[in-house]
Coordinates of C-alpha atoms and ligand atoms in Angstrom, one line a residue:
Chain A
M1 CA -29.7 57.3 -11.3
S2 CA -30.1 60.0 -8.6
I3 CA -33.1 60.0 -6.3
T4 CA -33.7 62.6 -3.5
V5 CA -34.9 61.4 0.0
Q6 CA -36.4 64.1 2.0
L7 CA -36.2 63.6 5.8
P8 CA -38.3 65.5 8.5
T9 CA -36.2 67.6 10.8
M10 CA -36.7 65.0 13.5
L11 CA -34.7 62.5 11.7
A12 CA -32.1 64.8 10.1
R13 CA -29.7 64.6 13.1
L14 CA -29.4 60.9 12.4
A15 CA -28.2 61.8 8.8
G16 CA -25.3 64.3 9.5
D17 CA -27.9 67.1 10.0
T18 CA -29.1 66.9 6.4
Q19 CA -32.7 66.8 5.4
T20 CA -32.1 66.3 1.7
L21 CA -30.1 63.1 0.7
E22 CA -29.1 61.9 -2.6
A23 CA -29.7 58.1 -3.1
R24 CA -29.2 55.5 -5.9
G25 CA -31.4 52.6 -6.7
T26 CA -34.2 51.3 -9.0
T27 CA -36.9 51.0 -6.2
V28 CA -37.9 53.1 -3.2
G29 CA -36.6 50.2 -1.0
D30 CA -33.1 50.4 -2.9
A31 CA -32.9 54.1 -2.3
L32 CA -33.7 53.7 1.3
T33 CA -31.2 50.9 1.7
D34 CA -28.5 53.1 0.1
V35 CA -29.2 56.0 2.5
I36 CA -29.3 53.6 5.4
A37 CA -25.9 52.1 4.4
R38 CA -24.4 55.6 4.9
Y39 CA -26.5 56.4 8.0
P40 CA -27.1 53.3 9.9
A41 CA -28.8 55.0 12.7
L42 CA -31.8 55.8 10.3
G43 CA -32.4 52.1 9.7
P44 CA -34.6 51.3 12.7
R45 CA -36.5 54.7 12.2
L46 CA -37.5 53.9 8.7
R47 CA -38.3 50.2 8.6
D48 CA -38.7 47.2 11.0
E49 CA -36.2 44.5 11.6
S50 CA -37.3 42.4 8.6
G51 CA -37.0 45.4 6.4
R52 CA -40.8 45.9 6.0
P53 CA -42.3 49.4 6.5
Y54 CA -43.8 50.4 9.7
G55 CA -47.6 51.5 10.1
F56 CA -46.5 54.8 11.5
V57 CA -44.0 56.1 9.0
T58 CA -45.6 56.7 5.5
F59 CA -43.4 57.2 2.5
Y60 CA -44.4 59.2 -0.5
L61 CA -42.9 58.9 -4.0
N62 CA -43.3 62.4 -5.3
D63 CA -46.9 63.2 -4.6
E64 CA -48.2 59.4 -4.1
D65 CA -48.2 57.0 -1.2
I66 CA -46.0 54.2 -2.0
R67 CA -48.5 51.7 -0.8
F68 CA -50.5 52.4 -3.9
R69 CA -47.4 51.9 -6.0
G70 CA -46.1 48.6 -4.7
G71 CA -44.7 49.6 -1.5
F72 CA -40.8 49.5 -1.2
A73 CA -40.8 47.7 -4.5
A74 CA -42.2 51.0 -6.2
P75 CA -39.9 51.7 -9.1
V76 CA -38.1 55.0 -9.1
A77 CA -36.5 57.1 -12.0
D78 CA -34.0 59.8 -12.1
G79 CA -35.1 63.0 -10.3
D80 CA -37.9 61.3 -8.3
E81 CA -38.3 62.3 -4.8
V82 CA -39.1 60.0 -1.7
I83 CA -40.6 62.0 1.1
V84 CA -40.7 60.4 4.7
V85 CA -43.6 61.3 6.6
P86 CA -43.5 60.2 10.3
T87 CA -46.4 60.2 12.6
V88 CA -46.3 63.0 15.3
A89 CA -48.8 63.5 18.0
G90 CA -48.1 66.9 19.5
G91 CA -50.7 69.5 19.9
Chain B
M1 CA -61.7 60.7 -5.7
T2 CA -58.7 62.9 -6.4
A3 CA -57.3 65.5 -4.0
T4 CA -57.9 68.7 -6.1
G5 CA -61.4 67.7 -7.2
T6 CA -62.7 67.3 -3.6
E7 CA -66.1 68.8 -3.1
P8 CA -66.5 70.9 -0.1
V9 CA -68.5 69.4 2.6
D10 CA -71.7 71.3 3.3
L11 CA -72.7 70.6 6.8
S12 CA -75.3 73.3 7.0
E13 CA -77.6 71.7 4.5
K14 CA -79.0 69.7 7.4
R15 CA -80.0 72.7 9.3
D16 CA -83.4 74.5 8.8
D17 CA -83.1 76.6 12.0
V18 CA -80.6 79.1 10.4
P19 CA -80.6 82.0 12.9
E20 CA -81.0 85.7 12.4
L21 CA -78.2 88.2 13.1
S22 CA -78.8 91.2 15.4
T23 CA -77.6 94.7 14.4
E24 CA -74.6 94.4 16.6
E25 CA -73.7 91.1 15.0
L26 CA -74.1 92.5 11.5
Q27 CA -71.5 95.3 12.4
R28 CA -69.2 92.8 14.1
Y29 CA -69.1 90.5 11.1
S30 CA -69.1 93.1 8.5
R31 CA -65.7 92.0 7.0
H32 CA -67.1 88.6 6.5
L33 CA -70.4 89.9 5.1
L34 CA -68.4 91.9 2.5
L35 CA -66.9 88.6 1.2
P36 CA -69.2 87.1 -1.5
E37 CA -68.2 83.6 -0.4
V38 CA -69.5 84.3 3.1
G39 CA -72.1 87.1 3.1
L40 CA -75.1 87.1 5.3
E41 CA -76.1 83.5 4.4
G42 CA -72.6 82.2 5.3
Q43 CA -72.4 84.1 8.6
R44 CA -75.9 82.7 9.5
R45 CA -74.5 79.2 8.8
L46 CA -71.4 79.9 11.0
K47 CA -73.9 81.1 13.8
A48 CA -75.8 77.7 13.3
G49 CA -72.5 75.7 13.2
R50 CA -71.3 73.5 15.9
A51 CA -67.6 72.8 16.4
L52 CA -66.0 70.5 19.0
L53 CA -62.4 71.2 19.9
V54 CA -60.6 68.3 21.5
G55 CA -57.8 70.0 23.6
A56 CA -57.5 73.5 24.8
G57 CA -53.6 73.5 24.4
G58 CA -51.2 74.6 21.6
L59 CA -53.6 73.9 18.5
G60 CA -56.7 74.4 20.7
S61 CA -55.7 78.1 21.5
P62 CA -55.7 79.6 18.1
L63 CA -58.4 77.3 17.1
A64 CA -60.8 78.6 19.9
L65 CA -59.8 82.2 19.5
Y66 CA -60.4 82.4 15.7
L67 CA -63.6 80.2 15.6
A68 CA -65.1 82.3 18.3
A69 CA -64.0 85.6 16.6
A70 CA -65.5 84.2 13.3
G71 CA -68.8 83.7 15.0
V72 CA -69.1 79.9 15.1
G73 CA -72.3 79.8 17.3
H74 CA -71.5 76.8 19.3
I75 CA -68.1 75.8 20.4
G76 CA -67.5 72.7 22.6
I77 CA -64.1 72.2 24.3
V78 CA -63.0 69.0 25.8
D79 CA -60.0 69.3 28.3
F80 CA -59.2 68.4 31.9
D81 CA -55.8 70.1 32.3
V82 CA -54.8 73.1 34.4
V83 CA -52.8 76.0 33.0
D84 CA -49.1 75.6 33.8
V85 CA -46.3 78.1 33.3
T86 CA -44.7 75.9 30.6
N87 CA -47.9 76.2 28.5
L88 CA -47.7 80.0 28.1
Q89 CA -44.8 79.9 25.4
R90 CA -47.5 78.7 22.8
Q91 CA -51.0 78.5 24.4
V92 CA -52.2 82.0 23.8
L93 CA -55.7 81.2 25.0
H94 CA -54.4 81.4 28.5
G95 CA -52.4 84.1 30.4
T96 CA -50.0 84.3 33.4
R97 CA -52.8 85.2 35.8
D98 CA -54.5 81.8 34.7
I99 CA -51.7 79.5 36.1
G100 CA -53.2 77.0 38.3
R101 CA -56.8 77.4 36.9
P102 CA -58.4 74.7 34.7
K103 CA -57.9 75.5 31.0
L104 CA -61.6 75.4 30.5
D105 CA -62.3 78.2 32.8
S106 CA -59.7 80.6 31.1
A107 CA -60.9 79.5 27.8
R108 CA -64.5 80.5 28.7
D109 CA -63.4 83.8 30.0
R110 CA -61.3 84.6 26.9
L111 CA -63.9 83.4 24.5
G112 CA -66.7 85.3 26.3
D113 CA -64.6 88.4 25.9
I114 CA -63.7 87.9 22.3
N115 CA -67.4 87.2 21.3
P116 CA -70.2 87.0 23.6
H117 CA -72.5 85.8 20.9
V118 CA -70.8 82.4 21.0
Q119 CA -72.2 79.6 23.2
V120 CA -69.2 77.8 24.8
E121 CA -69.8 74.2 26.1
T122 CA -67.2 72.7 28.2
Y123 CA -66.4 69.1 28.9
E124 CA -64.0 68.8 31.9
T125 CA -63.1 65.2 31.1
R126 CA -60.6 63.0 29.3
L127 CA -62.2 62.0 25.9
T128 CA -62.7 58.2 26.3
S129 CA -64.3 55.3 24.4
A130 CA -67.1 55.6 26.9
N131 CA -68.0 59.2 26.2
A132 CA -66.6 60.2 22.8
L133 CA -69.6 59.2 20.6
E134 CA -72.1 60.9 22.8
I135 CA -70.1 64.1 22.9
I136 CA -69.4 64.1 19.2
R137 CA -72.9 63.4 18.0
D138 CA -73.9 66.9 19.2
Y139 CA -71.4 68.6 16.6
D140 CA -71.0 69.2 13.0
L141 CA -67.2 68.7 13.0
V142 CA -64.5 67.8 15.4
V143 CA -61.1 69.7 15.5
D144 CA -58.3 67.4 16.8
G145 CA -55.8 69.4 19.0
T146 CA -54.9 66.5 21.3
D147 CA -51.3 65.8 22.1
N148 CA -51.2 61.9 22.2
F149 CA -51.7 59.0 20.0
P150 CA -54.5 57.2 22.0
T151 CA -56.7 60.2 21.8
R152 CA -55.9 60.8 18.1
Y153 CA -57.0 57.3 17.2
L154 CA -60.0 57.6 19.4
V155 CA -61.1 61.0 17.8
N156 CA -60.6 59.4 14.4
D157 CA -62.6 56.3 15.0
A158 CA -65.4 58.3 16.8
C159 CA -65.6 60.7 13.8
V160 CA -65.8 57.7 11.2
L161 CA -68.3 55.9 13.3
T162 CA -70.5 59.1 13.6
G163 CA -69.8 60.4 10.3
T164 CA -68.2 63.7 11.6
P165 CA -65.6 65.4 9.7
N166 CA -62.2 65.5 11.8
V167 CA -60.1 68.5 11.0
Y168 CA -56.7 67.2 11.8
G169 CA -53.6 68.9 13.1
S170 CA -50.4 67.6 14.6
I171 CA -47.1 69.3 15.6
F172 CA -43.5 68.5 16.7
R173 CA -40.5 70.8 17.1
F174 CA -40.6 72.8 13.9
E175 CA -43.0 70.8 11.8
G176 CA -46.7 70.2 11.5
Q177 CA -49.3 68.2 9.5
A178 CA -52.9 69.0 8.7
S179 CA -55.8 67.3 6.8
V180 CA -59.3 66.8 7.0
F181 CA -60.4 63.1 7.7
A182 CA -63.6 61.1 8.0
T183 CA -65.7 62.8 5.4
A184 CA -68.2 60.7 3.5
D185 CA -65.8 59.8 0.7
G186 CA -62.4 60.8 2.1
P187 CA -59.7 59.1 3.9
C188 CA -59.2 58.9 7.6
Y189 CA -56.3 59.2 10.1
R190 CA -55.8 55.4 9.9
C191 CA -55.5 55.5 6.2
L192 CA -52.5 57.7 6.8
F193 CA -51.1 55.9 9.7
R194 CA -52.1 52.4 10.0
E195 CA -50.8 52.0 13.6
P196 CA -49.3 54.1 16.3
P197 CA -45.4 53.8 17.1
P198 CA -44.3 51.8 20.1
P199 CA -44.3 53.9 23.2
G200 CA -41.0 55.9 23.4
M201 CA -40.2 55.7 19.9
V202 CA -41.6 59.1 18.9
P203 CA -40.9 61.8 21.5
S204 CA -43.8 64.0 22.5
C205 CA -43.5 68.0 22.6
A206 CA -43.0 67.7 26.3
E207 CA -40.0 65.6 25.6
G208 CA -38.6 67.0 22.3
G209 CA -39.9 70.7 22.5
V210 CA -41.9 72.7 20.0
L211 CA -41.5 76.2 18.5
G212 CA -44.1 78.2 20.2
V213 CA -45.6 79.8 17.1
L214 CA -45.9 76.3 15.4
P215 CA -49.3 75.4 16.9
G216 CA -50.4 78.9 15.8
L217 CA -49.4 78.1 12.3
I218 CA -51.1 74.8 12.2
G219 CA -54.1 75.7 14.5
T220 CA -55.1 78.6 12.2
I221 CA -54.9 76.3 9.2
Q222 CA -57.3 74.0 11.1
A223 CA -59.6 76.8 12.0
T224 CA -59.6 77.9 8.3
E225 CA -60.7 74.4 7.3
A226 CA -63.4 74.2 9.9
L227 CA -64.8 77.4 8.7
K228 CA -64.6 76.3 5.0
L229 CA -66.4 73.1 6.1
L230 CA -69.2 75.0 7.9
L231 CA -69.5 77.5 5.2
G232 CA -69.4 74.8 2.3
I233 CA -66.9 76.9 0.4
G234 CA -63.5 76.4 -1.3
T235 CA -61.5 73.2 -1.6
T236 CA -60.7 71.6 1.8
L237 CA -57.8 69.4 2.7
V238 CA -60.0 66.3 2.3
G239 CA -57.8 63.8 0.4
R240 CA -54.7 65.8 0.9
L241 CA -52.0 65.9 3.6
L242 CA -50.4 69.4 4.2
L243 CA -46.7 69.3 5.6
V244 CA -45.4 72.4 7.1
D245 CA -41.7 72.9 7.8
A246 CA -41.3 76.0 9.7
L247 CA -37.5 75.8 9.7
R248 CA -37.2 75.8 6.1
M249 CA -40.6 77.5 5.6
Q250 CA -41.7 75.0 3.2
F251 CA -45.3 74.0 2.7
R252 CA -46.2 70.9 0.7
T253 CA -49.4 68.9 0.0
L254 CA -49.4 65.2 -0.7
T255 CA -52.3 63.1 -2.0
L256 CA -54.0 60.9 0.6
R257 CA -56.3 58.0 -0.6
R258 CA -58.7 56.0 1.4
D259 CA -56.9 52.7 2.3
P260 CA -59.3 50.0 1.1
E261 CA -57.9 47.8 3.9
C262 CA -58.5 50.6 6.6
P263 CA -60.6 48.9 9.3
A264 CA -62.4 52.1 10.1
C265 CA -63.3 53.6 6.6
G266 CA -62.1 50.9 4.2
T267 CA -63.4 47.4 5.3
R268 CA -65.3 48.9 8.1
T269 CA -64.6 46.0 10.4
L270 CA -64.2 48.5 13.2
H271 CA -67.8 48.7 14.6
E272 CA -67.2 50.2 17.9
L273 CA -64.5 52.2 19.8
I274 CA -61.7 50.2 21.3
D275 CA -59.2 50.3 24.1
Y276 CA -56.9 53.0 22.8
E277 CA -54.3 52.9 25.5
E278 CA -53.9 49.1 24.8
F279 CA -53.9 49.8 21.0
C280 CA -51.0 52.2 21.6
G281 CA -49.1 49.7 23.8
L282 CA -49.3 52.0 26.8
R283 CA -50.9 49.5 29.3
A284 CA -47.5 47.5 29.4
T285 CA -45.3 50.7 29.7
H286 CA -47.4 52.0 32.6
S287 CA -46.9 48.8 34.6
G288 CA -43.3 48.6 33.7
A289 CA -43.9 45.3 32.2
G290 CA -41.6 43.2 34.2
V291 CA -38.7 45.7 34.3
P292 CA -37.4 46.0 37.8
E293 CA -37.9 49.6 39.1
V294 CA -36.0 51.5 41.6
S295 CA -37.4 54.4 43.5
P296 CA -35.5 57.7 44.1
A297 CA -35.1 57.1 47.7
E298 CA -33.6 53.7 47.0
L299 CA -31.2 54.8 44.4
V300 CA -29.9 57.5 46.9
A301 CA -29.3 54.7 49.4
W302 CA -27.5 52.5 46.9
R303 CA -25.3 55.5 45.9
A304 CA -24.6 56.3 49.5
R305 CA -23.3 52.7 50.3
G306 CA -21.0 52.9 47.3
D307 CA -22.6 50.6 44.7
A308 CA -21.1 50.8 41.2
I309 CA -24.0 52.4 39.5
D310 CA -24.1 53.3 35.8
L311 CA -27.1 56.0 35.8
V312 CA -28.1 56.4 32.2
D313 CA -30.5 59.1 31.2
V314 CA -32.2 58.1 28.0
R315 CA -34.1 61.4 27.2
E316 CA -33.7 63.7 24.4
P317 CA -30.6 66.1 24.1
G318 CA -32.8 69.2 24.8
E319 CA -34.2 67.7 27.9
W320 CA -30.7 66.7 29.1
A321 CA -29.5 70.2 28.6
L322 CA -32.5 71.6 30.7
A323 CA -31.9 69.4 33.8
H324 CA -30.2 66.1 34.6
L325 CA -29.4 64.1 37.8
A326 CA -25.8 64.6 39.1
G327 CA -23.6 61.7 38.0
A328 CA -25.7 60.6 35.2
R329 CA -24.6 60.0 31.6
H330 CA -26.6 60.7 28.6
V331 CA -27.7 58.0 26.0
P332 CA -30.8 59.1 24.1
L333 CA -33.3 56.1 23.7
G334 CA -32.9 56.3 20.1
A335 CA -29.2 55.9 20.3
L336 CA -29.1 53.1 22.8
S337 CA -28.7 50.2 20.3
G338 CA -25.6 51.8 18.9
A339 CA -24.2 52.4 22.3
L340 CA -24.2 49.0 23.8
D341 CA -20.5 48.7 24.0
T342 CA -20.4 51.5 26.6
F343 CA -22.2 49.4 29.1
A344 CA -20.4 47.2 31.5
R345 CA -22.0 43.9 32.5
D346 CA -20.6 43.9 36.0
R347 CA -22.2 47.3 37.1
T348 CA -25.8 48.0 38.0
I349 CA -27.3 49.9 35.3
V350 CA -30.1 52.4 36.1
C351 CA -32.0 54.1 33.3
S352 CA -33.9 57.3 33.9
C353 CA -36.1 59.6 31.8
K354 CA -38.8 62.2 32.5
G355 CA -41.5 60.2 33.9
G356 CA -40.3 56.6 33.8
A357 CA -41.9 55.2 30.6
R358 CA -38.9 55.7 28.2
S359 CA -36.5 54.4 31.0
A360 CA -38.6 51.2 31.4
Q361 CA -38.3 50.7 27.5
A362 CA -34.6 51.3 27.6
A363 CA -34.2 48.8 30.6
R364 CA -36.2 46.2 28.5
Q365 CA -34.1 46.8 25.5
L366 CA -30.9 46.2 27.6
R367 CA -32.4 43.2 29.2
A368 CA -33.1 41.8 25.7
E369 CA -29.2 42.4 24.9
G370 CA -28.3 40.2 27.8
F371 CA -27.6 42.9 30.6
D372 CA -29.0 41.3 33.7
N373 CA -28.7 44.0 36.3
V374 CA -30.8 46.8 34.8
W375 CA -33.3 49.0 36.5
S376 CA -35.7 51.8 35.6
L377 CA -35.8 54.8 37.9
T378 CA -39.6 55.1 38.9
G379 CA -41.3 58.3 38.1
G380 CA -38.1 59.6 36.4
I381 CA -36.7 63.2 36.9
L382 CA -40.1 64.5 37.9
R383 CA -40.4 62.3 40.9
W384 CA -36.7 62.8 41.6
R385 CA -37.4 66.6 41.7
A386 CA -40.3 66.0 44.1
E387 CA -38.6 63.7 46.5
V388 CA -34.8 64.3 46.2
D389 CA -33.9 67.6 44.6
P390 CA -36.4 70.4 44.3
T391 CA -33.7 72.8 42.9
L392 CA -34.0 70.9 39.4
P393 CA -36.2 72.9 36.9
G394 CA -39.5 71.1 36.0
Y395 CA -40.6 71.0 32.4
Ligands
ZN1 ZN1 -59.4 55.0 6.9

């Protein structure tokens, strides 16, 4: 199963300057764990020390906020896209 | 409510004092009058419309210019800043001759030139929990062009509490976000981001930089949404989040739902405005929160007497390239936890950044890892520039 994880440019430098990462897993959490295993520096930017989502990084599975699909336990299927939306405040 | 089926919010219904347009105005707005979706009726609604811009900076510049040109009759602007040379790369509301002037003064001059039919109301103050509700109540909508988390949460909550739509835009480096929050049925900013990041975790544009044209892109999207709301036409970004990636030139919209647990618009347990500095964890950072601080003069003295000092600059790479203190080494805050083995326990560690907030956080982090002799340089490179080395460029 191949999932795509889309990073914003601000996090791409922690993932070998790539914004589009291939990942494996059956849930959003699995897919993120897979990506973090390859790019450990991403870990603390995507989830807290106990592995839970932060309130200031929102994850989308395709077009839907994962909080309405079971959070990190949201099931993913081949071809799905996980989009990382970090909070930014610039103006 | 789904995203694509969102009804436009018609703000003008509540007005019965729709103004007439003069001959000069009819000519001025002729390209609007030709649009069946605007026409004479719509243009009169715009003239009756009241928009409050929070911030006259990167986003506020195109917003103010286009809303004024479009004939929005009443434009309020909240800002307390002075035009600085570093603003001019993106803040097209202000010019080189305005350097040192209050932004509200140059905004008033520029908008008066673009469209003398517009009434500009200026508020030379920081938007606070004490004044936000009173200011916002006078307006049909608010456009958020602020540059910090506390004010963004303040604007959001004040909009939810007063039932005022919040046209949101936010930028960083090459990326931007836009949406419309706080309409009667739509989600709010807190539904998207439940809480702010801890101080220092997400760099600001002053720390990480921003492509000058990006606020132009996002600000004009906000202006478009504001005009649609005032006109009551089209499908707005209510219930949708627009993500813009200027580097890849990709636009994408995601569905936004009201969070049933949102304290502002869901459970509605938030009845009044709170202390937003505290909410964003900034009280602790400003005071240094128990981290020992060293002033520039003290650090100069320590070095002069030959202390073994590890001066660690925790800013972003672009900031380091722009200017850094002689003898410092560079470990960005985000990379600190991965670089612990480069620190020696028998040396004095002094962390530095731009203004002293991130270095205090780095020092706290190092202390938590068991380093005892850790200090934060008070006031960062800005104070160093003012007190020790004026040849360093400011930014
Ligand atoms: Zn909400």
